[in-house]
């Protein structure tokens, strides 16, 4: 099935009910939304000459056109490539090349990307939404929904996986359907009276979790500021009922102490789904005090979108349970639609309580990395997705993450792969070696710290020069918050840098 049928179905059932809103204002009802989606799809196919299976990238901040583009891409049988809008131009170019996207849709904040069409052979054109070209596309003749098989690609979710440069986790229509159905099974039932607030980036968790809401006819609310602001959320809660939103733990923590939220009437708030990074128990307890039993945690990754385990609202509310504290530090129990195991290095399941790598199998797991058979074979072995995360189950089936076998840093809910930062810093002629790690940070979860070995210890590069290199080559949020100039980096017998030692050094300082 093609996920775009949801929009068409909602238009028949609830033509006049709101489909998309910006803050408190309705942007489109289901009828006009479906009309626009079908026309845009016609425009993509007949004006732009795209064929089923072609990739269309989206680089936009959260705005109504994002959702319209996404569903129009599916309606037309195309594959969406939602790109993190905060990436550096070179990083965006890399994703466009890897996915061989023929079209990129951007907003006016990203219109400088238009010149990429000159640099990238496979890229035909850049469309700025909403401008005249977009309006022309939206005025094309509506086309019927293109048939899609469950195994056809719908969304290429670019992630760095366990190693190296970003790869496109190929999420099929079936994967996203399973993700949506298991939301109903494990998180919440949703009705057309509900709303989903798209506070976090649509290119990531917020966009994925918009889907179960669209499936049930709930309204998608884009914050007018495009981000998360306590005052704005309070306004949204006054205007809309049954509001759910996905947020990184750092956002939840910030909101829990926001005066506008503390004063707000939270009766319109249904659920805050947090995940993507660990949440400290003290922060979670404080958030529960503020929001009440409206928090659910999910553990997932791009390769198995938003769906490995969940800690339900009921688990959060069960404070009388003798192991409540322990459970709140776990990531919950396996989702309905997946099998989750903890395995040793040979892939054999380890007993309850023992630590090993977390592997997942089920219909939500990606079909593979786009055009990367080698990386796919390394990650999906014997039908099991190897997450790169390390954890253990308890007797009741609650999974606790113990470590990340990959060196991923999660700062402010954004994933930062140390290697990308290291490569930017190594461009400096005066840098001999560098290793980047995360340091626990009360505000951001983790902060990026770079250990730098200078070619000449007497004349190390300056922090300004290193910062400048980062600004030139990687997204701003990946830039180290702290540089440490050291004589050598700790290494093992094979010469591999012992990041764990660097992390320990930082935590000893604390
Ligand atoms: P991404 O593919 O960008 O969604 O990142 C996925 C990674 O984020 C996972 O492999 C975990 O390492 C981490 N992660 C996701 N959810 C949680 C969670 N609830 N608690 C701790 N870490 C998480």
Short mmCIF file of N, CA, C and O in Angstrom, two decimals, residues 353-472:
data_model
loop_
_atom_site.label_atom_id
_atom_site.label_comp_id
_atom_site.label_asym_id
_atom_site.label_seq_id
_atom_site.Cartn_x
_atom_site.Cartn_y
_atom_site.Cartn_z
N UNK A 353 20.14 -10.36 32.03
CA UNK A 353 21.07 -9.73 32.97
C UNK A 353 22.45 -9.52 32.37
O UNK A 353 23.21 -8.68 32.82
N UNK A 354 22.78 -10.30 31.32
CA UNK A 354 24.12 -10.12 30.73
C UNK A 354 24.09 -9.08 29.62
O UNK A 354 23.09 -8.90 28.95
N UNK A 355 25.25 -8.45 29.47
CA UNK A 355 25.35 -7.34 28.53
C UNK A 355 25.83 -7.82 27.17
O UNK A 355 26.70 -8.70 27.09
N UNK A 356 25.26 -7.30 26.12
CA UNK A 356 25.70 -7.63 24.77
C UNK A 356 25.13 -6.62 23.79
O UNK A 356 24.54 -5.61 24.20
N UNK A 357 25.32 -6.91 22.51
CA UNK A 357 24.80 -5.97 21.51
C UNK A 357 23.30 -6.21 21.30
O UNK A 357 22.82 -7.34 21.30
N UNK A 358 22.57 -5.12 21.10
CA UNK A 358 21.13 -5.21 20.88
C UNK A 358 20.88 -5.42 19.39
O UNK A 358 21.40 -4.66 18.56
N UNK A 359 20.12 -6.47 19.07
CA UNK A 359 19.77 -6.73 17.68
C UNK A 359 18.24 -6.80 17.56
O UNK A 359 17.56 -7.12 18.53
N UNK A 360 17.74 -6.47 16.38
CA UNK A 360 16.30 -6.32 16.19
C UNK A 360 15.88 -6.99 14.88
O UNK A 360 16.61 -6.91 13.88
N UNK A 361 14.70 -7.61 14.90
CA UNK A 361 14.18 -8.22 13.67
C UNK A 361 12.69 -7.91 13.59
O UNK A 361 11.98 -7.99 14.59
N UNK A 362 12.21 -7.57 12.43
CA UNK A 362 10.76 -7.32 12.27
C UNK A 362 10.49 -6.51 11.01
O UNK A 362 11.42 -6.07 10.33
N UNK A 363 9.20 -6.32 10.74
CA UNK A 363 8.81 -5.65 9.49
C UNK A 363 9.08 -4.15 9.49
O UNK A 363 8.89 -3.49 8.47
N UNK A 364 9.49 -3.60 10.64
CA UNK A 364 9.80 -2.17 10.67
C UNK A 364 11.27 -1.93 10.30
O UNK A 364 11.66 -0.81 9.99
N UNK A 365 12.07 -2.98 10.31
CA UNK A 365 13.51 -2.81 10.04
C UNK A 365 13.75 -2.50 8.56
O UNK A 365 13.19 -3.16 7.68
N UNK A 366 14.58 -1.50 8.31
CA UNK A 366 14.90 -1.04 6.95
C UNK A 366 15.22 -2.21 6.02
O UNK A 366 15.70 -3.25 6.47
N UNK A 367 15.03 -1.97 4.72
CA UNK A 367 15.41 -3.03 3.78
C UNK A 367 16.92 -3.04 3.58
O UNK A 367 17.47 -4.03 3.11
N UNK A 368 17.60 -1.97 3.93
CA UNK A 368 19.06 -1.92 3.79
C UNK A 368 19.49 -0.48 3.62
O UNK A 368 18.66 0.43 3.63
N UNK A 369 20.81 -0.26 3.50
CA UNK A 369 21.31 1.09 3.19
C UNK A 369 21.26 1.28 1.68
O UNK A 369 21.69 0.38 0.93
N UNK A 370 20.76 2.41 1.26
CA UNK A 370 20.57 2.71 -0.16
C UNK A 370 21.87 2.51 -0.94
O UNK A 370 22.87 3.17 -0.65
N UNK A 371 21.83 1.57 -1.90
CA UNK A 371 22.97 1.35 -2.79
C UNK A 371 24.27 1.07 -2.04
O UNK A 371 25.35 1.47 -2.51
N UNK A 372 24.18 0.44 -0.87
CA UNK A 372 25.39 0.14 -0.10
C UNK A 372 25.29 -1.31 0.38
O UNK A 372 25.10 -1.56 1.59
N UNK A 373 25.44 -2.27 -0.53
CA UNK A 373 25.27 -3.67 -0.12
C UNK A 373 26.26 -4.11 0.95
O UNK A 373 25.91 -4.89 1.84
N UNK A 374 27.49 -3.57 0.89
CA UNK A 374 28.50 -3.96 1.88
C UNK A 374 28.09 -3.53 3.28
O UNK A 374 28.10 -4.33 4.22
N UNK A 375 27.71 -2.25 3.40
CA UNK A 375 27.32 -1.73 4.72
C UNK A 375 26.05 -2.43 5.20
O UNK A 375 25.89 -2.71 6.39
N UNK A 376 25.15 -2.77 4.26
CA UNK A 376 23.92 -3.47 4.64
C UNK A 376 24.26 -4.84 5.21
O UNK A 376 23.75 -5.24 6.26
N UNK A 377 25.16 -5.55 4.51
CA UNK A 377 25.53 -6.91 4.96
C UNK A 377 26.23 -6.86 6.32
O UNK A 377 26.09 -7.78 7.12
N UNK A 378 26.97 -5.78 6.58
CA UNK A 378 27.64 -5.66 7.90
C UNK A 378 26.62 -5.42 9.01
O UNK A 378 26.85 -5.78 10.15
N UNK A 379 25.52 -4.76 8.67
CA UNK A 379 24.58 -4.30 9.70
C UNK A 379 23.42 -5.27 9.89
O UNK A 379 22.97 -5.49 11.01
N UNK A 380 22.90 -5.83 8.78
CA UNK A 380 21.82 -6.82 8.91
C UNK A 380 22.43 -8.19 8.66
O UNK A 380 22.79 -8.53 7.53
N UNK A 381 22.58 -8.96 9.75
CA UNK A 381 23.23 -10.26 9.62
C UNK A 381 22.25 -11.34 10.06
O UNK A 381 21.64 -11.23 11.13
N UNK A 382 22.08 -12.37 9.23
CA UNK A 382 21.10 -13.44 9.49
C UNK A 382 19.72 -12.86 9.79
O UNK A 382 19.01 -13.36 10.67
N UNK A 383 19.38 -11.78 9.14
CA UNK A 383 18.05 -11.21 9.31
C UNK A 383 17.92 -10.29 10.52
O UNK A 383 16.85 -9.71 10.74
N UNK A 384 18.99 -10.12 11.30
CA UNK A 384 18.93 -9.28 12.50
C UNK A 384 19.68 -7.97 12.25
O UNK A 384 20.84 -7.99 11.81
N UNK A 385 19.03 -6.87 12.57
CA UNK A 385 19.69 -5.56 12.50
C UNK A 385 20.57 -5.39 13.74
O UNK A 385 20.09 -5.48 14.87
N UNK A 386 21.86 -5.16 13.51
CA UNK A 386 22.80 -4.93 14.62
C UNK A 386 22.83 -3.43 14.91
O UNK A 386 23.25 -2.65 14.07
N UNK A 387 22.34 -3.06 16.09
CA UNK A 387 22.13 -1.63 16.36
C UNK A 387 23.41 -0.88 16.69
O UNK A 387 23.43 0.35 16.62
N UNK A 388 24.45 -1.60 17.14
CA UNK A 388 25.64 -0.90 17.63
C UNK A 388 25.46 -0.41 19.06
O UNK A 388 26.38 0.14 19.66
N UNK A 389 24.27 -0.61 19.63
CA UNK A 389 24.03 -0.24 21.03
C UNK A 389 24.22 -1.48 21.90
O UNK A 389 23.98 -2.61 21.46
N UNK A 390 24.64 -1.23 23.12
CA UNK A 390 24.95 -2.33 24.04
C UNK A 390 24.00 -2.22 25.23
O UNK A 390 23.75 -1.12 25.73
N UNK A 391 23.43 -3.35 25.65
CA UNK A 391 22.49 -3.29 26.77
C UNK A 391 22.22 -4.66 27.36
O UNK A 391 22.84 -5.65 26.97
N UNK A 392 21.28 -4.69 28.30
CA UNK A 392 20.89 -5.97 28.91
C UNK A 392 19.41 -5.93 29.27
O UNK A 392 18.86 -4.86 29.57
N UNK A 393 18.79 -7.10 29.24
CA UNK A 393 17.39 -7.24 29.66
C UNK A 393 17.32 -7.61 31.13
O UNK A 393 18.22 -8.29 31.65
N UNK A 394 16.24 -7.20 31.82
CA UNK A 394 16.01 -7.73 33.17
C UNK A 394 14.95 -8.83 33.09
O UNK A 394 14.45 -9.13 32.00
N UNK A 395 14.63 -9.42 34.24
CA UNK A 395 13.70 -10.56 34.25
C UNK A 395 12.34 -10.21 33.68
O UNK A 395 11.64 -11.08 33.15
N UNK A 396 11.93 -8.96 33.83
CA UNK A 396 10.59 -8.56 33.35
C UNK A 396 10.59 -8.12 31.89
O UNK A 396 9.55 -7.69 31.38
N UNK A 397 11.75 -8.17 31.25
CA UNK A 397 11.78 -7.81 29.83
C UNK A 397 12.10 -6.35 29.58
O UNK A 397 11.97 -5.87 28.45
N UNK A 398 12.51 -5.61 30.62
CA UNK A 398 12.91 -4.21 30.41
C UNK A 398 14.38 -4.19 29.96
O UNK A 398 15.22 -4.88 30.53
N UNK A 399 14.62 -3.41 28.93
CA UNK A 399 15.97 -3.33 28.35
C UNK A 399 16.65 -2.06 28.86
O UNK A 399 16.05 -0.99 28.85
N UNK A 400 17.89 -2.19 29.31
CA UNK A 400 18.64 -1.01 29.73
C UNK A 400 19.85 -0.86 28.82
O UNK A 400 20.57 -1.83 28.59
N UNK A 401 20.04 0.35 28.29
CA UNK A 401 21.22 0.60 27.45
C UNK A 401 22.41 0.80 28.38
O UNK A 401 22.32 1.55 29.35
N UNK A 402 23.49 0.13 28.08
CA UNK A 402 24.67 0.22 28.95
C UNK A 402 25.74 1.08 28.33
O UNK A 402 26.56 1.63 29.02
N UNK A 403 25.79 1.12 27.06
CA UNK A 403 26.88 1.83 26.39
C UNK A 403 26.51 1.90 24.92
O UNK A 403 25.60 1.25 24.47
N UNK A 404 27.24 2.68 24.22
CA UNK A 404 27.10 2.68 22.79
C UNK A 404 28.39 2.10 22.24
O UNK A 404 29.45 2.59 22.57
N UNK A 405 28.30 1.03 21.45
CA UNK A 405 29.55 0.49 20.95
C UNK A 405 30.12 1.44 19.90
O UNK A 405 31.30 1.49 19.66
N UNK A 406 29.26 2.23 19.31
CA UNK A 406 29.79 3.26 18.41
C UNK A 406 30.11 4.49 19.25
O UNK A 406 29.65 4.61 20.38
N UNK A 407 30.87 5.39 18.68
CA UNK A 407 31.33 6.54 19.47
C UNK A 407 30.42 7.75 19.35
O UNK A 407 30.80 8.86 19.69
N UNK A 408 29.23 7.51 18.85
CA UNK A 408 28.25 8.58 18.64
C UNK A 408 28.15 9.53 19.85
O UNK A 408 28.10 9.08 20.98
N UNK A 409 28.11 10.82 19.56
CA UNK A 409 27.86 11.83 20.61
C UNK A 409 26.45 12.36 20.35
O UNK A 409 26.09 12.64 19.20
N UNK A 410 25.62 12.48 21.39
CA UNK A 410 24.29 13.05 21.19
C UNK A 410 24.21 14.34 22.00
O UNK A 410 24.27 14.33 23.21
N UNK A 411 24.16 15.45 21.30
CA UNK A 411 24.17 16.76 21.95
C UNK A 411 22.92 17.51 21.54
O UNK A 411 22.67 17.70 20.35
N UNK A 412 22.12 17.90 22.53
CA UNK A 412 20.87 18.61 22.22
C UNK A 412 19.97 17.78 21.31
O UNK A 412 19.23 18.32 20.50
N UNK A 413 20.05 16.47 21.44
CA UNK A 413 19.19 15.60 20.63
C UNK A 413 19.70 15.37 19.22
O UNK A 413 19.08 14.66 18.44
N UNK A 414 20.83 15.99 18.87
CA UNK A 414 21.36 15.81 17.52
C UNK A 414 22.53 14.83 17.59
O UNK A 414 23.40 14.94 18.47
N UNK A 415 22.56 13.90 16.63
CA UNK A 415 23.67 12.94 16.59
C UNK A 415 24.89 13.58 15.95
O UNK A 415 24.78 14.21 14.90
N UNK A 416 26.03 13.38 16.59
CA UNK A 416 27.28 13.90 16.03
C UNK A 416 28.26 12.74 15.98
O UNK A 416 28.55 12.11 17.01
N UNK A 417 28.75 12.44 14.80
CA UNK A 417 29.71 11.36 14.66
C UNK A 417 31.11 11.96 14.75
O UNK A 417 31.48 12.80 13.93
N UNK A 418 31.90 11.56 15.77
CA UNK A 418 33.19 12.19 16.01
C UNK A 418 34.05 12.25 14.76
O UNK A 418 34.75 13.23 14.53
N UNK A 419 33.95 11.22 13.92
CA UNK A 419 34.83 11.20 12.76
C UNK A 419 34.63 12.41 11.85
O UNK A 419 35.58 12.93 11.26
N UNK A 420 33.37 12.85 11.72
CA UNK A 420 33.12 14.01 10.84
C UNK A 420 33.84 15.24 11.38
O UNK A 420 34.38 16.03 10.61
N UNK A 421 33.85 15.40 12.70
CA UNK A 421 34.50 16.56 13.32
C UNK A 421 36.01 16.38 13.20
O UNK A 421 36.74 17.33 12.88
N UNK A 422 36.48 15.15 13.43
CA UNK A 422 37.92 14.89 13.35
C UNK A 422 38.43 15.19 11.94
O UNK A 422 39.49 15.79 11.76
N UNK A 423 37.65 14.78 10.94
CA UNK A 423 38.11 15.02 9.57
C UNK A 423 38.19 16.51 9.26
O UNK A 423 39.10 16.95 8.57
N UNK A 424 37.27 17.28 9.79
CA UNK A 424 37.31 18.73 9.56
C UNK A 424 38.57 19.32 10.21
O UNK A 424 39.28 20.13 9.61
N UNK A 425 38.88 18.89 11.45
CA UNK A 425 40.02 19.46 12.18
C UNK A 425 41.36 19.03 11.57
O UNK A 425 42.33 19.79 11.56
N UNK A 426 41.37 17.81 11.02
CA UNK A 426 42.63 17.30 10.44
C UNK A 426 43.02 18.03 9.16
O UNK A 426 44.12 17.86 8.66
N UNK A 427 42.11 18.85 8.65
CA UNK A 427 42.46 19.64 7.47
C UNK A 427 43.52 20.69 7.80
O UNK A 427 44.16 21.24 6.91
N UNK A 428 43.64 21.02 9.09
CA UNK A 428 44.61 22.05 9.49
C UNK A 428 46.03 21.47 9.41
O UNK A 428 46.30 20.41 9.99
N UNK A 429 46.92 22.16 8.71
CA UNK A 429 48.29 21.64 8.52
C UNK A 429 49.03 21.45 9.83
O UNK A 429 49.96 20.65 9.91
N UNK A 430 48.66 22.23 10.85
CA UNK A 430 49.39 22.15 12.12
C UNK A 430 48.81 21.11 13.07
O UNK A 430 49.26 20.99 14.20
N UNK A 431 47.78 20.37 12.60
CA UNK A 431 47.20 19.33 13.47
C UNK A 431 47.79 17.98 13.06
O UNK A 431 47.66 17.56 11.92
N UNK A 432 48.43 17.29 14.03
CA UNK A 432 49.01 15.99 13.73
C UNK A 432 48.00 14.87 13.97
O UNK A 432 47.91 13.93 13.20
N UNK A 433 47.24 14.99 15.04
CA UNK A 433 46.25 13.96 15.36
C UNK A 433 45.13 14.61 16.16
O UNK A 433 45.34 15.63 16.82
N UNK A 434 43.98 13.98 16.12
CA UNK A 434 42.85 14.55 16.85
C UNK A 434 41.88 13.44 17.23
O UNK A 434 41.78 12.43 16.52
N UNK A 435 41.25 13.59 18.36
CA UNK A 435 40.21 12.63 18.74
C UNK A 435 39.09 13.40 19.43
O UNK A 435 39.33 14.23 20.29
N UNK A 436 37.88 13.12 18.99
CA UNK A 436 36.73 13.89 19.47
C UNK A 436 35.82 12.96 20.29
O UNK A 436 35.52 11.85 19.85
N UNK A 437 35.45 13.42 21.47
CA UNK A 437 34.56 12.62 22.33
C UNK A 437 33.48 13.51 22.93
O UNK A 437 33.54 14.74 22.83
N UNK A 438 32.49 12.86 23.57
CA UNK A 438 31.42 13.61 24.23
C UNK A 438 31.70 13.69 25.72
O UNK A 438 32.23 12.76 26.32
N UNK A 439 31.37 14.84 26.31
CA UNK A 439 31.49 15.01 27.76
C UNK A 439 30.08 15.22 28.31
O UNK A 439 29.33 16.00 27.72
N UNK A 440 29.69 14.54 29.39
CA UNK A 440 28.34 14.75 29.92
C UNK A 440 28.10 16.23 30.17
O UNK A 440 28.99 16.93 30.67
N UNK A 441 26.92 16.70 29.80
CA UNK A 441 26.64 18.13 29.93
C UNK A 441 25.20 18.27 30.45
O UNK A 441 24.28 17.69 29.86
N UNK A 442 25.03 19.02 31.54
CA UNK A 442 23.69 19.08 32.14
C UNK A 442 22.65 19.68 31.19
O UNK A 442 21.48 19.32 31.24
N UNK A 443 23.06 20.59 30.32
CA UNK A 443 22.07 21.22 29.45
C UNK A 443 21.85 20.43 28.15
O UNK A 443 20.73 20.21 27.71
N UNK A 444 22.95 20.00 27.52
CA UNK A 444 22.86 19.42 26.18
C UNK A 444 22.90 17.90 26.17
O UNK A 444 22.83 17.29 25.11
N UNK A 445 23.04 17.28 27.34
CA UNK A 445 23.20 15.82 27.36
C UNK A 445 24.67 15.49 27.23
O UNK A 445 25.29 14.95 28.14
N UNK A 446 25.26 15.87 26.10
CA UNK A 446 26.70 15.74 25.92
C UNK A 446 27.20 16.98 25.18
O UNK A 446 26.45 17.58 24.41
N UNK A 447 28.47 17.30 25.43
CA UNK A 447 29.11 18.40 24.70
C UNK A 447 30.32 17.83 23.96
O UNK A 447 30.97 16.90 24.45
N UNK A 448 30.60 18.39 22.78
CA UNK A 448 31.71 17.89 21.96
C UNK A 448 33.03 18.46 22.47
O UNK A 448 33.17 19.68 22.63
N UNK A 449 34.00 17.57 22.73
CA UNK A 449 35.33 18.01 23.15
C UNK A 449 36.36 17.41 22.19
O UNK A 449 36.30 16.21 21.89
N UNK A 450 37.29 18.23 21.70
CA UNK A 450 38.33 17.75 20.78
C UNK A 450 39.68 17.72 21.49
O UNK A 450 40.09 18.73 22.07
N UNK A 451 40.33 16.58 21.46
CA UNK A 451 41.72 16.47 21.93
C UNK A 451 42.62 16.60 20.71
O UNK A 451 42.49 15.81 19.75
N UNK A 452 43.50 17.59 20.73
CA UNK A 452 44.28 17.91 19.54
C UNK A 452 45.77 17.77 19.83
O UNK A 452 46.27 18.31 20.83
N UNK A 453 46.47 17.04 18.96
CA UNK A 453 47.92 16.95 19.04
C UNK A 453 48.47 17.83 17.93
O UNK A 453 48.16 17.61 16.75
N UNK A 454 49.28 18.84 18.30
CA UNK A 454 49.82 19.75 17.29
C UNK A 454 51.08 19.15 16.68
O UNK A 454 51.80 18.39 17.32
N UNK A 455 51.34 19.50 15.42
CA UNK A 455 52.58 19.05 14.77
C UNK A 455 53.77 19.59 15.56
O UNK A 455 54.72 18.87 15.86
N UNK A 456 53.68 20.85 15.92
CA UNK A 456 54.73 21.48 16.72
C UNK A 456 54.07 21.99 18.01
O UNK A 456 53.29 22.95 17.96
N UNK A 457 54.41 21.32 19.12
CA UNK A 457 53.73 21.66 20.37
C UNK A 457 53.95 23.12 20.77
O UNK A 457 53.14 23.71 21.50
N UNK A 458 55.05 23.70 20.28
CA UNK A 458 55.34 25.10 20.61
C UNK A 458 54.41 26.05 19.86
O UNK A 458 54.18 27.18 20.29
N UNK A 459 53.93 25.57 18.70
CA UNK A 459 53.09 26.45 17.87
C UNK A 459 51.80 25.75 17.47
O UNK A 459 51.58 25.40 16.30
N UNK A 460 50.95 25.51 18.45
CA UNK A 460 49.70 24.82 18.12
C UNK A 460 48.77 25.73 17.32
O UNK A 460 48.91 26.96 17.36
N UNK A 461 47.83 25.14 16.57
CA UNK A 461 46.84 25.98 15.87
C UNK A 461 45.98 26.71 16.90
O UNK A 461 45.89 26.27 18.05
N UNK A 462 45.37 27.80 16.50
CA UNK A 462 44.52 28.52 17.47
C UNK A 462 43.10 27.94 17.45
O UNK A 462 42.68 27.33 16.46
N UNK A 463 42.41 28.16 18.54
CA UNK A 463 41.02 27.71 18.65
C UNK A 463 40.18 28.37 17.55
O UNK A 463 39.31 27.74 16.95
N UNK A 464 40.48 29.64 17.26
CA UNK A 464 39.71 30.35 16.23
C UNK A 464 39.89 29.67 14.87
O UNK A 464 38.94 29.51 14.11
N UNK A 465 41.14 29.26 14.58
CA UNK A 465 41.39 28.61 13.28
C UNK A 465 40.63 27.27 13.20
O UNK A 465 40.04 26.93 12.18
N UNK A 466 40.65 26.55 14.30
CA UNK A 466 39.98 25.23 14.31
C UNK A 466 38.47 25.42 14.19
O UNK A 466 37.80 24.70 13.43
N UNK A 467 37.95 26.40 14.92
CA UNK A 467 36.53 26.70 14.83
C UNK A 467 36.14 27.06 13.39
O UNK A 467 35.11 26.63 12.88
N UNK A 468 36.99 27.87 12.77
CA UNK A 468 36.72 28.32 11.41
C UNK A 468 36.65 27.13 10.43
O UNK A 468 35.77 27.06 9.58
N UNK A 469 37.58 26.17 10.61
CA UNK A 469 37.56 24.98 9.75
C UNK A 469 36.24 24.21 9.91
O UNK A 469 35.68 23.72 8.93
N UNK A 470 35.79 24.12 11.15
CA UNK A 470 34.53 23.41 11.39
C UNK A 470 33.39 24.14 10.70
O UNK A 470 32.54 23.53 10.05
N UNK A 471 33.38 25.48 10.84
CA UNK A 471 32.30 26.25 10.23
C UNK A 471 32.29 26.09 8.71
O UNK A 471 31.24 26.11 8.08
N UNK A 472 33.50 25.90 8.15
CA UNK A 472 33.59 25.78 6.69
C UNK A 472 33.14 24.41 6.18
O UNK A 472 32.76 24.27 5.03
#
